[in-house]
Amino acid sequence: MLTTNFGPYTYQNPFMNASGVHCMTIEEMDGLAHSSAGSFVTKSATIVAREGNPEPRYIDLALGSINSMGLPNRGIDYYLDYAIKKQAEMPQDAPFFFSVAAMSVEENITLLKKIQSSAFEGITELNLSCPNVPGKPQVAYDFELTAAILKDVFSFFTKPLGVKLPPYFDLAHFDQMADILNQFPLCYVNSVNSVGNALFIDPVSDTVVIKPKEGFGGLGGAYIKPTALANVRAFYTRLKPEIKIIGTGGIATGQDAYEHLLCGASLLQIGTQLQKEGPAVFDRLIHELSTIMAEKGYQSISDFQGKLKSITD
């Protein structure tokens, strides 16, 4: 009932983790691989291991979370070694995802060249919603740089590749980014990363709640669901059909998942709610989404995927 098609691949259900949540270690990734999730993605890897930002750097909020993690990870070799070994155990028609993120444009290229020359045959996710250089916006907010990076990447990278994008807030920006993405043989876009540079204040102490960046951090959870749905829908209606959508942002219930799929997503990443509940969240979401589909008389996700209705006279 919950089988979803994702390009040439087929997953038993659309749920997976968002990179950064429950995927730092081999033990955590194995926990996802053996959970009810349809797939999983590794922690975003950099060339060398990173400790990340000082604590506290993640805080649960009433309607979501705020974080400024600073890309803590064990380094690409740790995750690539695991991925190469793990892929032999996984269904070939439903590969898992390998995430990379970088602190510079040059590091992005180095990471992808390492994957290209490796034995990993799954799907790679390039996180473009990361810092570029001081004084400049994150990469995906620099349209010329995004186009230049993708042109460079696809001059050598031949394995399945998708990109993770930040949220956009202007229709013209949806148009501009879609025009760029449509020029390349991307497997998918993942929309959205957290809403950047939010601020939350502790009402008792009158202080910010996370230490890095004087309290500025990425906002996740229910706070960002409307923005995430808008981005999923905007790209679903603008990208060529072969570029699939992973919907991320504010998925805490089966209804949230249903709405992302209705907007056009094919897979769904769970971040804040996975952090709060652990992998058991997937069992609950599967049950809730199945119940909604049954109540509406749908036999498969394809029955309603992308069929969001507009208000007409």
Short mmCIF file of C-alpha atoms in Angstrom, two decimals:
data_model
loop_
_atom_site.label_atom_id
_atom_site.label_comp_id
_atom_site.label_asym_id
_atom_site.label_seq_id
_atom_site.Cartn_x
_atom_site.Cartn_y
_atom_site.Cartn_z
CA MET A 1 0.00 0.00 0.00
CA LEU A 2 2.82 2.42 0.88
CA THR A 3 5.21 1.38 -1.88
CA THR A 4 6.71 4.42 -3.56
CA ASN A 5 8.56 4.79 -6.84
CA PHE A 6 11.67 6.93 -6.90
CA GLY A 7 13.04 7.02 -10.41
CA PRO A 8 14.20 3.48 -11.21
CA TYR A 9 13.95 2.46 -7.56
CA THR A 10 11.08 1.13 -5.46
CA TYR A 11 10.82 1.54 -1.69
CA GLN A 12 8.41 -0.30 0.59
CA ASN A 13 7.38 2.96 2.24
CA PRO A 14 8.41 6.61 1.78
CA PHE A 15 9.91 7.24 5.22
CA MET A 16 13.57 7.79 6.05
CA ASN A 17 15.66 9.89 8.41
CA ALA A 18 16.94 13.35 7.63
CA SER A 19 20.70 13.47 7.49
CA GLY A 20 22.09 14.50 10.83
CA VAL A 21 19.52 12.62 12.89
CA HIS A 22 20.23 9.14 14.28
CA CYS A 23 23.05 8.50 11.79
CA MET A 24 26.31 9.64 13.37
CA THR A 25 27.61 6.16 14.16
CA ILE A 26 27.51 2.73 12.56
CA GLU A 27 25.26 1.59 15.40
CA GLU A 28 22.75 4.36 14.73
CA MET A 29 22.75 3.75 10.97
CA ASP A 30 22.27 0.02 11.51
CA GLY A 31 19.36 0.90 13.78
CA LEU A 32 17.75 2.75 10.88
CA ALA A 33 18.54 -0.04 8.43
CA HIS A 34 16.73 -2.51 10.68
CA SER A 35 13.82 -0.20 11.49
CA SER A 36 10.54 0.11 9.61
CA ALA A 37 11.89 3.02 7.56
CA GLY A 38 11.82 2.56 3.80
CA SER A 39 15.39 3.80 3.53
CA PHE A 40 18.00 5.87 5.37
CA VAL A 41 20.70 8.44 4.72
CA THR A 42 24.11 8.68 6.34
CA LYS A 43 25.39 11.62 8.36
CA SER A 44 26.65 14.36 6.07
CA ALA A 45 30.35 13.64 5.71
CA THR A 46 33.24 16.05 5.38
CA ILE A 47 36.79 15.15 4.33
CA VAL A 48 38.03 14.91 7.90
CA ALA A 49 36.17 14.31 11.14
CA ARG A 50 34.60 17.35 12.81
CA GLU A 51 33.62 17.86 16.44
CA GLY A 52 31.05 20.46 15.45
CA ASN A 53 29.91 23.47 17.43
CA PRO A 54 29.99 23.77 21.23
CA GLU A 55 27.05 22.59 23.33
CA PRO A 56 24.23 23.33 23.73
CA ARG A 57 23.74 23.24 19.97
CA TYR A 58 20.38 21.46 19.64
CA ILE A 59 17.23 22.18 21.67
CA ASP A 60 13.74 20.71 21.40
CA LEU A 61 11.05 23.38 21.27
CA ALA A 62 7.29 23.18 21.73
CA LEU A 63 6.65 23.05 17.98
CA GLY A 64 9.96 21.78 16.71
CA SER A 65 13.64 22.40 17.31
CA ILE A 66 16.52 24.80 16.81
CA ASN A 67 20.09 23.78 16.13
CA SER A 68 23.50 24.93 15.06
CA MET A 69 25.38 21.66 14.92
CA GLY A 70 28.43 22.67 12.88
CA LEU A 71 28.56 19.47 10.80
CA PRO A 72 29.84 17.05 13.46
CA ASN A 73 30.77 13.77 11.76
CA ARG A 74 33.37 11.00 11.70
CA GLY A 75 34.78 11.91 8.27
CA ILE A 76 34.03 10.50 4.83
CA ASP A 77 36.20 7.39 5.15
CA TYR A 78 34.19 6.20 8.18
CA TYR A 79 30.86 6.49 6.37
CA LEU A 80 32.09 5.35 2.96
CA ASP A 81 33.63 2.18 4.38
CA TYR A 82 30.33 1.44 6.12
CA ALA A 83 28.28 2.21 3.01
CA ILE A 84 30.33 -0.03 0.75
CA LYS A 85 29.98 -2.95 3.15
CA LYS A 86 26.31 -2.27 3.90
CA GLN A 87 25.14 -2.07 0.29
CA ALA A 88 25.81 -5.79 -0.13
CA GLU A 89 23.12 -6.47 2.48
CA MET A 90 20.51 -4.10 1.08
CA PRO A 91 18.05 -4.54 -1.82
CA GLN A 92 19.66 -3.35 -5.04
CA ASP A 93 16.39 -1.84 -6.25
CA ALA A 94 16.08 0.30 -3.10
CA PRO A 95 19.53 1.72 -2.34
CA PHE A 96 20.19 3.91 0.67
CA PHE A 97 21.60 7.43 0.52
CA PHE A 98 25.08 8.80 1.23
CA SER A 99 25.22 12.46 2.26
CA VAL A 100 28.15 14.82 1.84
CA ALA A 101 28.52 18.42 2.94
CA ALA A 102 31.47 20.73 2.76
CA MET A 103 32.88 23.92 4.19
CA SER A 104 34.07 25.04 0.75
CA VAL A 105 33.31 24.53 -2.94
CA GLU A 106 36.61 22.74 -3.41
CA GLU A 107 35.79 20.26 -0.66
CA ASN A 108 32.50 19.40 -2.37
CA ILE A 109 34.38 18.38 -5.50
CA THR A 110 36.95 16.40 -3.52
CA LEU A 111 34.21 14.49 -1.68
CA LEU A 112 32.33 13.61 -4.85
CA LYS A 113 35.47 12.51 -6.67
CA LYS A 114 36.18 10.16 -3.79
CA ILE A 115 32.69 8.67 -4.06
CA GLN A 116 32.92 8.44 -7.85
CA SER A 117 36.11 6.39 -7.62
CA SER A 118 34.76 4.17 -4.83
CA ALA A 119 32.73 0.96 -4.93
CA PHE A 120 29.65 2.70 -3.52
CA GLU A 121 26.74 2.37 -5.96
CA GLY A 122 23.89 3.89 -3.99
CA ILE A 123 22.48 7.42 -4.17
CA THR A 124 24.56 10.43 -3.15
CA GLU A 125 23.05 13.55 -1.60
CA LEU A 126 25.05 16.76 -2.02
CA ASN A 127 24.08 19.29 0.63
CA LEU A 128 24.07 22.71 -1.05
CA SER A 129 22.53 24.44 1.96
CA CYS A 130 25.88 24.89 3.68
CA PRO A 131 28.15 27.91 4.11
CA ASN A 132 30.24 29.09 1.20
CA VAL A 133 32.72 31.77 2.27
CA PRO A 134 32.47 34.44 4.99
CA GLY A 135 30.29 37.30 3.88
CA LYS A 136 28.55 35.21 1.23
CA PRO A 137 25.25 33.33 1.46
CA GLN A 138 25.06 29.56 1.63
CA VAL A 139 25.76 27.94 -1.72
CA ALA A 140 22.16 27.33 -2.83
CA TYR A 141 21.29 31.01 -2.35
CA ASP A 142 24.05 31.90 -4.83
CA PHE A 143 22.45 30.86 -8.13
CA GLU A 144 25.51 31.43 -10.32
CA LEU A 145 27.71 29.43 -7.97
CA THR A 146 25.15 26.61 -7.77
CA ALA A 147 25.12 26.33 -11.56
CA ALA A 148 28.91 26.37 -11.71
CA ILE A 149 29.23 23.66 -9.07
CA LEU A 150 26.72 21.37 -10.77
CA LYS A 151 28.42 21.87 -14.12
CA ASP A 152 31.73 20.89 -12.56
CA VAL A 153 30.21 17.94 -10.68
CA PHE A 154 28.51 16.43 -13.71
CA SER A 155 31.69 16.68 -15.75
CA PHE A 156 32.94 13.65 -13.80
CA PHE A 157 30.18 12.28 -11.53
CA THR A 158 28.14 9.51 -13.16
CA LYS A 159 26.42 7.90 -10.17
CA PRO A 160 22.90 8.82 -8.96
CA LEU A 161 23.03 12.25 -7.35
CA GLY A 162 20.53 14.55 -5.64
CA VAL A 163 20.88 17.89 -3.91
CA LYS A 164 19.59 19.12 -0.59
CA LEU A 165 18.23 22.65 -0.76
CA PRO A 166 17.40 25.35 1.76
CA PRO A 167 13.93 26.89 1.74
CA TYR A 168 13.15 29.61 -0.79
CA PHE A 169 10.60 32.31 -0.12
CA ASP A 170 10.04 34.06 -3.44
CA LEU A 171 8.35 32.69 -6.55
CA ALA A 172 11.08 34.19 -8.71
CA HIS A 173 13.67 32.19 -6.77
CA PHE A 174 11.74 28.97 -7.35
CA ASP A 175 11.79 29.77 -11.07
CA GLN A 176 15.50 30.61 -11.11
CA MET A 177 16.60 27.54 -9.18
CA ALA A 178 14.35 25.20 -11.15
CA ASP A 179 15.81 26.56 -14.41
CA ILE A 180 19.28 25.70 -13.14
CA LEU A 181 18.40 22.26 -11.78
CA ASN A 182 16.59 21.25 -14.97
CA GLN A 183 19.84 21.60 -16.90
CA PHE A 184 21.43 18.65 -15.10
CA PRO A 185 20.79 14.88 -14.79
CA LEU A 186 19.83 15.05 -11.14
CA CYS A 187 18.10 12.12 -9.51
CA TYR A 188 16.19 14.31 -7.04
CA VAL A 189 16.04 17.42 -4.90
CA ASN A 190 15.54 17.29 -1.15
CA SER A 191 13.44 20.21 0.04
CA VAL A 192 13.87 21.66 2.61
CA ASN A 193 16.74 21.98 5.02
CA SER A 194 16.02 23.91 8.20
CA VAL A 195 14.90 27.54 8.04
CA GLY A 196 18.14 29.35 8.72
CA ASN A 197 19.06 31.82 11.42
CA ALA A 198 16.06 31.61 13.68
CA LEU A 199 16.29 32.73 17.31
CA PHE A 200 14.54 31.32 20.37
CA ILE A 201 14.62 32.93 23.83
CA ASP A 202 14.31 31.25 27.22
CA PRO A 203 11.53 33.24 28.97
CA VAL A 204 12.96 32.57 32.43
CA SER A 205 16.63 33.42 31.88
CA ASP A 206 16.20 35.91 29.01
CA THR A 207 18.98 34.12 27.13
CA VAL A 208 19.17 32.38 23.82
CA VAL A 209 18.86 28.59 24.04
CA ILE A 210 21.84 27.45 21.94
CA LYS A 211 25.45 28.56 22.31
CA PRO A 212 26.83 28.83 18.74
CA LYS A 213 26.34 31.99 16.66
CA GLU A 214 24.94 33.90 19.65
CA GLY A 215 21.81 31.76 19.52
CA PHE A 216 21.08 31.87 15.79
CA GLY A 217 20.22 28.43 14.45
CA GLY A 218 18.26 26.33 12.00
CA LEU A 219 14.56 25.98 12.78
CA GLY A 220 12.86 22.61 12.27
CA GLY A 221 9.65 20.80 13.08
CA ALA A 222 6.07 22.02 12.89
CA TYR A 223 7.26 25.62 12.70
CA ILE A 224 8.48 25.06 9.14
CA LYS A 225 5.91 22.67 7.67
CA PRO A 226 4.03 25.30 5.62
CA THR A 227 7.33 26.52 4.17
CA ALA A 228 8.42 22.97 3.41
CA LEU A 229 5.13 22.13 1.70
CA ALA A 230 5.40 25.27 -0.42
CA ASN A 231 8.91 24.35 -1.53
CA VAL A 232 7.96 20.76 -2.33
CA ARG A 233 5.02 21.94 -4.38
CA ALA A 234 6.96 24.69 -6.14
CA PHE A 235 9.69 22.33 -7.30
CA TYR A 236 7.30 19.49 -8.14
CA THR A 237 5.49 21.78 -10.56
CA ARG A 238 8.69 23.27 -12.03
CA LEU A 239 11.19 20.45 -12.33
CA LYS A 240 11.27 17.93 -15.16
CA PRO A 241 9.48 14.70 -14.16
CA GLU A 242 12.64 12.62 -13.89
CA ILE A 243 13.86 14.80 -11.00
CA LYS A 244 12.03 13.43 -7.97
CA ILE A 245 11.29 15.26 -4.73
CA ILE A 246 12.18 14.27 -1.18
CA GLY A 247 9.93 16.18 1.20
CA THR A 248 11.53 17.27 4.47
CA GLY A 249 10.24 19.58 7.16
CA GLY A 250 7.61 19.35 9.86
CA ILE A 251 6.58 15.73 9.43
CA ALA A 252 5.36 14.55 12.82
CA THR A 253 2.11 12.75 11.92
CA GLY A 254 0.62 10.68 9.14
CA GLN A 255 -1.34 13.75 8.05
CA ASP A 256 1.89 15.72 7.66
CA ALA A 257 3.30 12.90 5.54
CA TYR A 258 0.14 12.74 3.46
CA GLU A 259 0.33 16.47 2.73
CA HIS A 260 3.96 16.25 1.58
CA LEU A 261 3.03 13.41 -0.78
CA LEU A 262 -0.03 15.32 -1.98
CA CYS A 263 2.29 18.22 -2.87
CA GLY A 264 4.42 15.87 -4.97
CA ALA A 265 7.07 14.28 -2.76
CA SER A 266 8.13 10.69 -3.44
CA LEU A 267 10.15 10.10 -0.27
CA LEU A 268 9.91 11.77 3.14
CA GLN A 269 12.70 12.57 5.57
CA ILE A 270 12.01 12.83 9.29
CA GLY A 271 14.30 15.03 11.39
CA THR A 272 13.01 16.69 14.56
CA GLN A 273 10.38 14.04 15.29
CA LEU A 274 12.93 11.24 14.85
CA GLN A 275 15.21 13.05 17.27
CA LYS A 276 12.37 13.24 19.78
CA GLU A 277 10.92 9.72 19.41
CA GLY A 278 13.67 7.54 18.01
CA PRO A 279 13.21 4.98 15.18
CA ALA A 280 9.86 3.81 16.60
CA VAL A 281 8.44 6.95 14.97
CA PHE A 282 8.45 5.14 11.63
CA ASP A 283 6.00 2.47 12.84
CA ARG A 284 3.61 5.16 14.02
CA LEU A 285 3.86 7.19 10.82
CA ILE A 286 3.31 4.13 8.66
CA HIS A 287 0.18 3.23 10.62
CA GLU A 288 -1.19 6.78 10.54
CA LEU A 289 -0.54 7.31 6.83
CA SER A 290 -2.05 3.91 5.98
CA THR A 291 -5.15 4.79 7.99
CA ILE A 292 -5.61 8.11 6.18
CA MET A 293 -5.20 6.45 2.78
CA ALA A 294 -7.73 3.75 3.67
CA GLU A 295 -10.24 6.35 4.86
CA LYS A 296 -9.89 8.19 1.56
CA GLY A 297 -10.14 5.01 -0.48
CA TYR A 298 -6.59 5.11 -1.86
CA GLN A 299 -4.85 1.85 -2.68
CA SER A 300 -1.42 3.35 -3.38
CA ILE A 301 0.56 6.56 -2.99
CA SER A 302 0.41 7.11 -6.73
CA ASP A 303 -3.38 7.50 -6.43
CA PHE A 304 -2.97 10.92 -4.83
CA GLN A 305 0.69 11.89 -5.16
CA GLY A 306 1.08 15.41 -6.55
CA LYS A 307 -2.70 15.86 -6.89
CA LEU A 308 -3.05 18.88 -4.66
CA LYS A 309 -6.21 20.82 -5.55
CA SER A 310 -6.47 24.56 -6.10
CA ILE A 311 -9.55 26.62 -5.26
CA THR A 312 -11.47 27.36 -8.43
CA ASP A 313 -14.70 29.29 -9.07
#
